[in-house]
GROMACS .gro file of C-alpha atoms in nm:
model
  298
    1UNK     CA    1  -2.303   1.020   7.445
    2UNK     CA    2  -2.217   1.096   7.809
    3UNK     CA    3  -1.966   0.843   7.826
    4UNK     CA    4  -1.837   0.968   7.499
    5UNK     CA    5  -1.783   1.335   7.632
    6UNK     CA    6  -1.638   1.218   7.938
    7UNK     CA    7  -1.377   1.010   7.710
    8UNK     CA    8  -1.305   1.354   7.543
    9UNK     CA    9  -1.252   1.545   7.831
   10UNK     CA   10  -1.057   1.267   8.007
   11UNK     CA   11  -0.836   1.256   7.678
   12UNK     CA   12  -0.789   1.652   7.657
   13UNK     CA   13  -0.681   1.652   8.013
   14UNK     CA   14  -0.410   1.391   7.959
   15UNK     CA   15  -0.335   1.583   7.636
   16UNK     CA   16  -0.319   1.896   7.854
   17UNK     CA   17  -0.059   1.729   8.104
   18UNK     CA   18   0.163   1.585   7.832
   19UNK     CA   19   0.159   1.963   7.653
   20UNK     CA   20   0.257   2.122   7.987
   21UNK     CA   21   0.531   1.837   8.078
   22UNK     CA   22   0.640   1.934   7.702
   23UNK     CA   23   0.694   2.299   7.721
   24UNK     CA   24   0.857   2.248   8.081
   25UNK     CA   25   1.127   2.002   7.945
   26UNK     CA   26   1.159   2.259   7.672
   27UNK     CA   27   1.248   2.552   7.863
   28UNK     CA   28   1.500   2.313   8.046
   29UNK     CA   29   1.666   2.219   7.715
   30UNK     CA   30   1.697   2.605   7.672
   31UNK     CA   31   1.853   2.647   7.991
   32UNK     CA   32   2.110   2.362   7.964
   33UNK     CA   33   2.173   2.514   7.590
   34UNK     CA   34   2.250   2.847   7.748
   35UNK     CA   35   2.465   2.723   8.034
   36UNK     CA   36   2.668   2.505   7.774
   37UNK     CA   37   2.715   2.788   7.550
   38UNK     CA   38   2.907   2.993   7.813
   39UNK     CA   39   3.218   2.720   7.785
   40UNK     CA   40   3.156   2.593   7.449
   41UNK     CA   41   3.126   2.761   7.071
   42UNK     CA   42   2.800   2.793   6.968
   43UNK     CA   43   2.860   2.577   6.656
   44UNK     CA   44   3.002   2.277   6.867
   45UNK     CA   45   2.702   2.318   7.091
   46UNK     CA   46   2.454   2.299   6.799
   47UNK     CA   47   2.666   1.988   6.648
   48UNK     CA   48   2.672   1.774   6.962
   49UNK     CA   49   2.326   1.870   7.042
   50UNK     CA   50   2.219   1.771   6.681
   51UNK     CA   51   2.440   1.434   6.686
   52UNK     CA   52   2.293   1.355   7.019
   53UNK     CA   53   1.932   1.392   6.911
   54UNK     CA   54   1.964   1.221   6.571
   55UNK     CA   55   2.150   0.884   6.750
   56UNK     CA   56   1.818   0.879   6.962
   57UNK     CA   57   1.579   0.900   6.662
   58UNK     CA   58   1.787   0.696   6.465
   59UNK     CA   59   1.750   0.405   6.722
   60UNK     CA   60   1.377   0.469   6.729
   61UNK     CA   61   1.371   0.436   6.364
   62UNK     CA   62   1.568   0.090   6.372
   63UNK     CA   63   1.349  -0.025   6.657
   64UNK     CA   64   1.045   0.044   6.433
   65UNK     CA   65   1.205  -0.118   6.154
   66UNK     CA   66   1.166   0.164   5.923
   67UNK     CA   67   1.447   0.244   5.666
   68UNK     CA   68   1.673   0.533   5.765
   69UNK     CA   69   1.653   0.689   5.411
   70UNK     CA   70   1.313   0.736   5.211
   71UNK     CA   71   1.316   0.882   4.898
   72UNK     CA   72   1.047   1.144   5.024
   73UNK     CA   73   1.300   1.299   5.264
   74UNK     CA   74   1.448   1.482   4.972
   75UNK     CA   75   1.083   1.605   4.828
   76UNK     CA   76   1.063   1.994   4.819
   77UNK     CA   77   0.867   2.003   5.124
   78UNK     CA   78   1.118   1.865   5.297
   79UNK     CA   79   1.410   1.988   5.182
   80UNK     CA   80   1.236   2.371   5.267
   81UNK     CA   81   1.168   2.222   5.618
   82UNK     CA   82   1.530   2.149   5.671
   83UNK     CA   83   1.643   2.509   5.523
   84UNK     CA   84   1.394   2.641   5.766
   85UNK     CA   85   1.508   2.431   6.064
   86UNK     CA   86   1.860   2.532   6.014
   87UNK     CA   87   1.756   2.926   6.011
   88UNK     CA   88   1.523   2.849   6.325
   89UNK     CA   89   1.762   2.635   6.560
   90UNK     CA   90   2.093   2.839   6.466
   91UNK     CA   91   1.943   3.210   6.536
   92UNK     CA   92   1.747   3.070   6.830
   93UNK     CA   93   2.039   2.901   6.992
   94UNK     CA   94   2.268   3.239   6.908
   95UNK     CA   95   1.973   3.421   7.103
   96UNK     CA   96   1.979   3.187   7.400
   97UNK     CA   97   2.379   3.243   7.424
   98UNK     CA   98   2.355   3.642   7.372
   99UNK     CA   99   2.042   3.733   7.547
  100UNK     CA  100   1.835   3.646   7.830
  101UNK     CA  101   1.637   3.337   7.853
  102UNK     CA  102   1.322   3.480   7.957
  103UNK     CA  103   1.344   3.754   7.651
  104UNK     CA  104   1.438   3.463   7.384
  105UNK     CA  105   1.158   3.229   7.576
  106UNK     CA  106   0.883   3.525   7.502
  107UNK     CA  107   0.983   3.607   7.172
  108UNK     CA  108   0.949   3.240   7.060
  109UNK     CA  109   0.567   3.217   7.187
  110UNK     CA  110   0.502   3.462   6.875
  111UNK     CA  111   0.562   3.156   6.646
  112UNK     CA  112   0.164   3.052   6.633
  113UNK     CA  113   0.085   3.384   6.534
  114UNK     CA  114   0.349   3.373   6.220
  115UNK     CA  115   0.232   3.011   6.149
  116UNK     CA  116  -0.122   3.145   6.133
  117UNK     CA  117  -0.003   3.411   5.883
  118UNK     CA  118   0.171   3.200   5.677
  119UNK     CA  119  -0.120   2.943   5.645
  120UNK     CA  120  -0.324   3.235   5.495
  121UNK     CA  121  -0.063   3.327   5.265
  122UNK     CA  122   0.081   2.996   5.147
  123UNK     CA  123  -0.168   2.775   5.187
  124UNK     CA  124  -0.475   3.001   5.113
  125UNK     CA  125  -0.658   2.910   5.447
  126UNK     CA  126  -0.905   3.148   5.511
  127UNK     CA  127  -0.811   3.382   5.808
  128UNK     CA  128  -1.088   3.639   5.859
  129UNK     CA  129  -1.025   4.007   5.995
  130UNK     CA  130  -1.075   3.923   6.368
  131UNK     CA  131  -0.762   3.667   6.342
  132UNK     CA  132  -0.562   3.910   6.129
  133UNK     CA  133  -0.619   4.216   6.411
  134UNK     CA  134  -0.489   3.918   6.659
  135UNK     CA  135  -0.217   3.861   6.480
  136UNK     CA  136  -0.127   4.232   6.455
  137UNK     CA  137  -0.167   4.281   6.811
  138UNK     CA  138   0.081   4.010   6.863
  139UNK     CA  139   0.327   4.111   6.669
  140UNK     CA  140   0.293   4.470   6.837
  141UNK     CA  141   0.379   4.266   7.166
  142UNK     CA  142   0.703   4.159   6.986
  143UNK     CA  143   0.776   4.516   6.916
  144UNK     CA  144   0.682   4.600   7.291
  145UNK     CA  145   0.923   4.361   7.457
  146UNK     CA  146   1.229   4.440   7.221
  147UNK     CA  147   1.180   4.831   7.248
  148UNK     CA  148   1.302   4.958   6.944
  149UNK     CA  149   1.430   5.332   6.957
  150UNK     CA  150   1.498   5.288   7.345
  151UNK     CA  151   1.804   5.294   7.565
  152UNK     CA  152   1.667   4.908   7.631
  153UNK     CA  153   1.680   4.824   7.272
  154UNK     CA  154   1.937   4.557   7.111
  155UNK     CA  155   1.971   4.430   6.798
  156UNK     CA  156   2.076   4.088   6.948
  157UNK     CA  157   1.695   4.041   6.992
  158UNK     CA  158   1.672   4.008   6.640
  159UNK     CA  159   1.812   3.693   6.679
  160UNK     CA  160   1.510   3.551   6.865
  161UNK     CA  161   1.306   3.700   6.588
  162UNK     CA  162   1.494   3.548   6.307
  163UNK     CA  163   1.478   3.159   6.504
  164UNK     CA  164   1.111   3.237   6.556
  165UNK     CA  165   1.044   3.286   6.210
  166UNK     CA  166   1.262   2.984   6.124
  167UNK     CA  167   1.075   2.783   6.371
  168UNK     CA  168   0.749   2.894   6.198
  169UNK     CA  169   0.851   2.824   5.865
  170UNK     CA  170   0.946   2.457   5.982
  171UNK     CA  171   0.612   2.424   6.145
  172UNK     CA  172   0.455   2.542   5.792
  173UNK     CA  173   0.643   2.303   5.606
  174UNK     CA  174   0.609   2.022   5.820
  175UNK     CA  175   0.210   2.017   5.703
  176UNK     CA  176   0.330   1.967   5.361
  177UNK     CA  177   0.552   1.715   5.433
  178UNK     CA  178   0.453   1.360   5.288
  179UNK     CA  179   0.242   1.212   5.534
  180UNK     CA  180   0.419   0.838   5.495
  181UNK     CA  181   0.724   1.018   5.727
  182UNK     CA  182   0.709   0.916   6.058
  183UNK     CA  183   0.773   1.144   6.345
  184UNK     CA  184   1.084   0.979   6.429
  185UNK     CA  185   1.188   1.044   6.077
  186UNK     CA  186   1.087   1.386   6.110
  187UNK     CA  187   1.271   1.428   6.434
  188UNK     CA  188   1.600   1.213   6.325
  189UNK     CA  189   1.643   1.469   6.005
  190UNK     CA  190   1.523   1.752   6.211
  191UNK     CA  191   1.836   1.690   6.437
  192UNK     CA  192   2.048   1.587   6.133
  193UNK     CA  193   1.971   1.946   6.014
  194UNK     CA  194   2.066   2.101   6.340
  195UNK     CA  195   2.446   1.942   6.281
  196UNK     CA  196   2.456   2.119   5.941
  197UNK     CA  197   2.385   2.464   6.141
  198UNK     CA  198   2.647   2.404   6.375
  199UNK     CA  199   2.899   2.294   6.080
  200UNK     CA  200   2.809   2.589   5.922
  201UNK     CA  201   2.808   2.844   6.188
  202UNK     CA  202   3.159   2.680   6.294
  203UNK     CA  203   3.280   2.722   5.962
  204UNK     CA  204   3.213   3.061   5.927
  205UNK     CA  205   3.286   3.172   6.274
  206UNK     CA  206   3.654   2.989   6.251
  207UNK     CA  207   3.670   2.912   6.608
  208UNK     CA  208   3.784   2.564   6.680
  209UNK     CA  209   3.606   2.310   6.850
  210UNK     CA  210   3.734   2.253   7.257
  211UNK     CA  211   3.738   1.989   7.485
  212UNK     CA  212   3.439   2.008   7.708
  213UNK     CA  213   3.501   1.941   8.087
  214UNK     CA  214   3.269   1.709   8.251
  215UNK     CA  215   3.033   2.017   8.408
  216UNK     CA  216   2.962   2.112   8.072
  217UNK     CA  217   2.950   1.779   7.923
  218UNK     CA  218   2.645   1.740   8.156
  219UNK     CA  219   2.517   2.033   8.015
  220UNK     CA  220   2.511   1.886   7.663
  221UNK     CA  221   2.366   1.563   7.771
  222UNK     CA  222   2.100   1.734   7.951
  223UNK     CA  223   1.993   1.957   7.676
  224UNK     CA  224   2.019   1.632   7.433
  225UNK     CA  225   1.810   1.404   7.694
  226UNK     CA  226   1.557   1.718   7.740
  227UNK     CA  227   1.489   1.819   7.365
  228UNK     CA  228   1.429   1.433   7.313
  229UNK     CA  229   1.188   1.420   7.561
  230UNK     CA  230   1.024   1.696   7.495
  231UNK     CA  231   0.952   1.645   7.139
  232UNK     CA  232   0.814   1.298   7.259
  233UNK     CA  233   0.581   1.453   7.523
  234UNK     CA  234   0.472   1.712   7.259
  235UNK     CA  235   0.392   1.431   7.015
  236UNK     CA  236   0.192   1.226   7.269
  237UNK     CA  237   0.023   1.552   7.358
  238UNK     CA  238  -0.103   1.603   6.988
  239UNK     CA  239  -0.200   1.259   6.954
  240UNK     CA  240  -0.392   1.216   7.306
  241UNK     CA  241  -0.626   1.514   7.284
  242UNK     CA  242  -0.775   1.743   7.054
  243UNK     CA  243  -0.544   2.014   6.895
  244UNK     CA  244  -0.766   2.298   7.006
  245UNK     CA  245  -0.776   2.185   7.373
  246UNK     CA  246  -0.419   2.104   7.421
  247UNK     CA  247  -0.228   2.384   7.211
  248UNK     CA  248  -0.325   2.692   7.425
  249UNK     CA  249  -0.102   2.502   7.691
  250UNK     CA  250   0.211   2.573   7.488
  251UNK     CA  251   0.237   2.920   7.627
  252UNK     CA  252   0.305   2.755   7.953
  253UNK     CA  253   0.668   2.755   7.805
  254UNK     CA  254   0.675   3.116   7.862
  255UNK     CA  255   0.608   3.083   8.234
  256UNK     CA  256   0.852   2.814   8.293
  257UNK     CA  257   1.128   3.028   8.069
  258UNK     CA  258   1.091   3.322   8.231
  259UNK     CA  259   1.104   3.111   8.592
  260UNK     CA  260   1.436   2.956   8.490
  261UNK     CA  261   1.567   3.249   8.402
  262UNK     CA  262   1.480   3.447   8.713
  263UNK     CA  263   1.611   3.125   8.914
  264UNK     CA  264   1.913   3.023   8.728
  265UNK     CA  265   2.060   3.327   8.558
  266UNK     CA  266   1.943   3.628   8.750
  267UNK     CA  267   1.748   3.771   8.501
  268UNK     CA  268   1.479   4.027   8.566
  269UNK     CA  269   1.112   4.083   8.441
  270UNK     CA  270   1.077   4.450   8.296
  271UNK     CA  271   0.725   4.607   8.232
  272UNK     CA  272   0.765   4.587   7.888
  273UNK     CA  273   0.817   4.218   7.850
  274UNK     CA  274   0.504   4.165   8.089
  275UNK     CA  275   0.294   4.391   7.885
  276UNK     CA  276   0.448   4.212   7.564
  277UNK     CA  277   0.387   3.855   7.691
  278UNK     CA  278   0.030   3.946   7.802
  279UNK     CA  279  -0.032   4.073   7.387
  280UNK     CA  280   0.148   3.767   7.253
  281UNK     CA  281  -0.027   3.536   7.427
  282UNK     CA  282  -0.381   3.707   7.470
  283UNK     CA  283  -0.344   3.726   7.072
  284UNK     CA  284  -0.271   3.359   7.060
  285UNK     CA  285  -0.545   3.235   7.243
  286UNK     CA  286  -0.804   3.444   7.090
  287UNK     CA  287  -0.668   3.309   6.729
  288UNK     CA  288  -0.722   2.912   6.872
  289UNK     CA  289  -1.051   3.013   6.997
  290UNK     CA  290  -1.155   3.190   6.688
  291UNK     CA  291  -1.017   2.927   6.480
  292UNK     CA  292  -1.230   2.662   6.681
  293UNK     CA  293  -1.548   2.875   6.631
  294UNK     CA  294  -1.492   2.886   6.251
  295UNK     CA  295  -1.448   2.550   6.222
  296UNK     CA  296  -1.747   2.467   6.436
  297UNK     CA  297  -1.941   2.662   6.223
  298UNK     CA  298  -1.868   2.483   5.898
   0.00000   0.00000   0.00000
């Protein structure tokens, strides 16, 4: 019995380390995308990023001797997932290009709150008044960050909110996706949907693609490599430790995103952002803790 407990603790520790690594690399990916979007149109950044990631995951699929196409790929949950993936990626990358990296990162941390609310509304999962209260408090944190009605308010903040909603919808749709679809297949079609998002936005914007210089090319390549590595670390984390043990470390992305924003882009951390971040993180951690308590009581 003691050995089993020690094994669980070790697995949770290793899983937590993988999760922290994933969040750090995701923050680096965001920084690369923000840097690349200074020189390249957003649509082009999305297309290049999506093609690079899709190529990597397609290679993994072929190495695993899986078919690149499966009829389940066009199932209703997968089509819904693609729509939300396109929405999330497009608006979040737009947010990265137009608002501070730290602000976009902080708003993104509200995704788990929306996922829990969506699971209750869409899948009928039982969410008690305590968790609904925490969701409400976390969303108040988002309002505190964007500061509507003040001189600091910018409509561009809604880009990050729309991106966050898109990612939450993607996560919910992933839960309904056919179980036989592997992580590599989900990654492949997730990155292909980013290509679609970039193509649609480029067509709407009407801005021609440009030839990137060496520095910008390195930014795009860095974003692709970071995206694939972060995704792999995330999957490793979720499959190593208990979900309830490793998931709280998702919020470490907030620290990495803020730090990179300050160091690389000269951003400043406002009091409103500190207060809003605190409300979001505390609410998210409470929801995770409460969910674990409810699950243990069953």
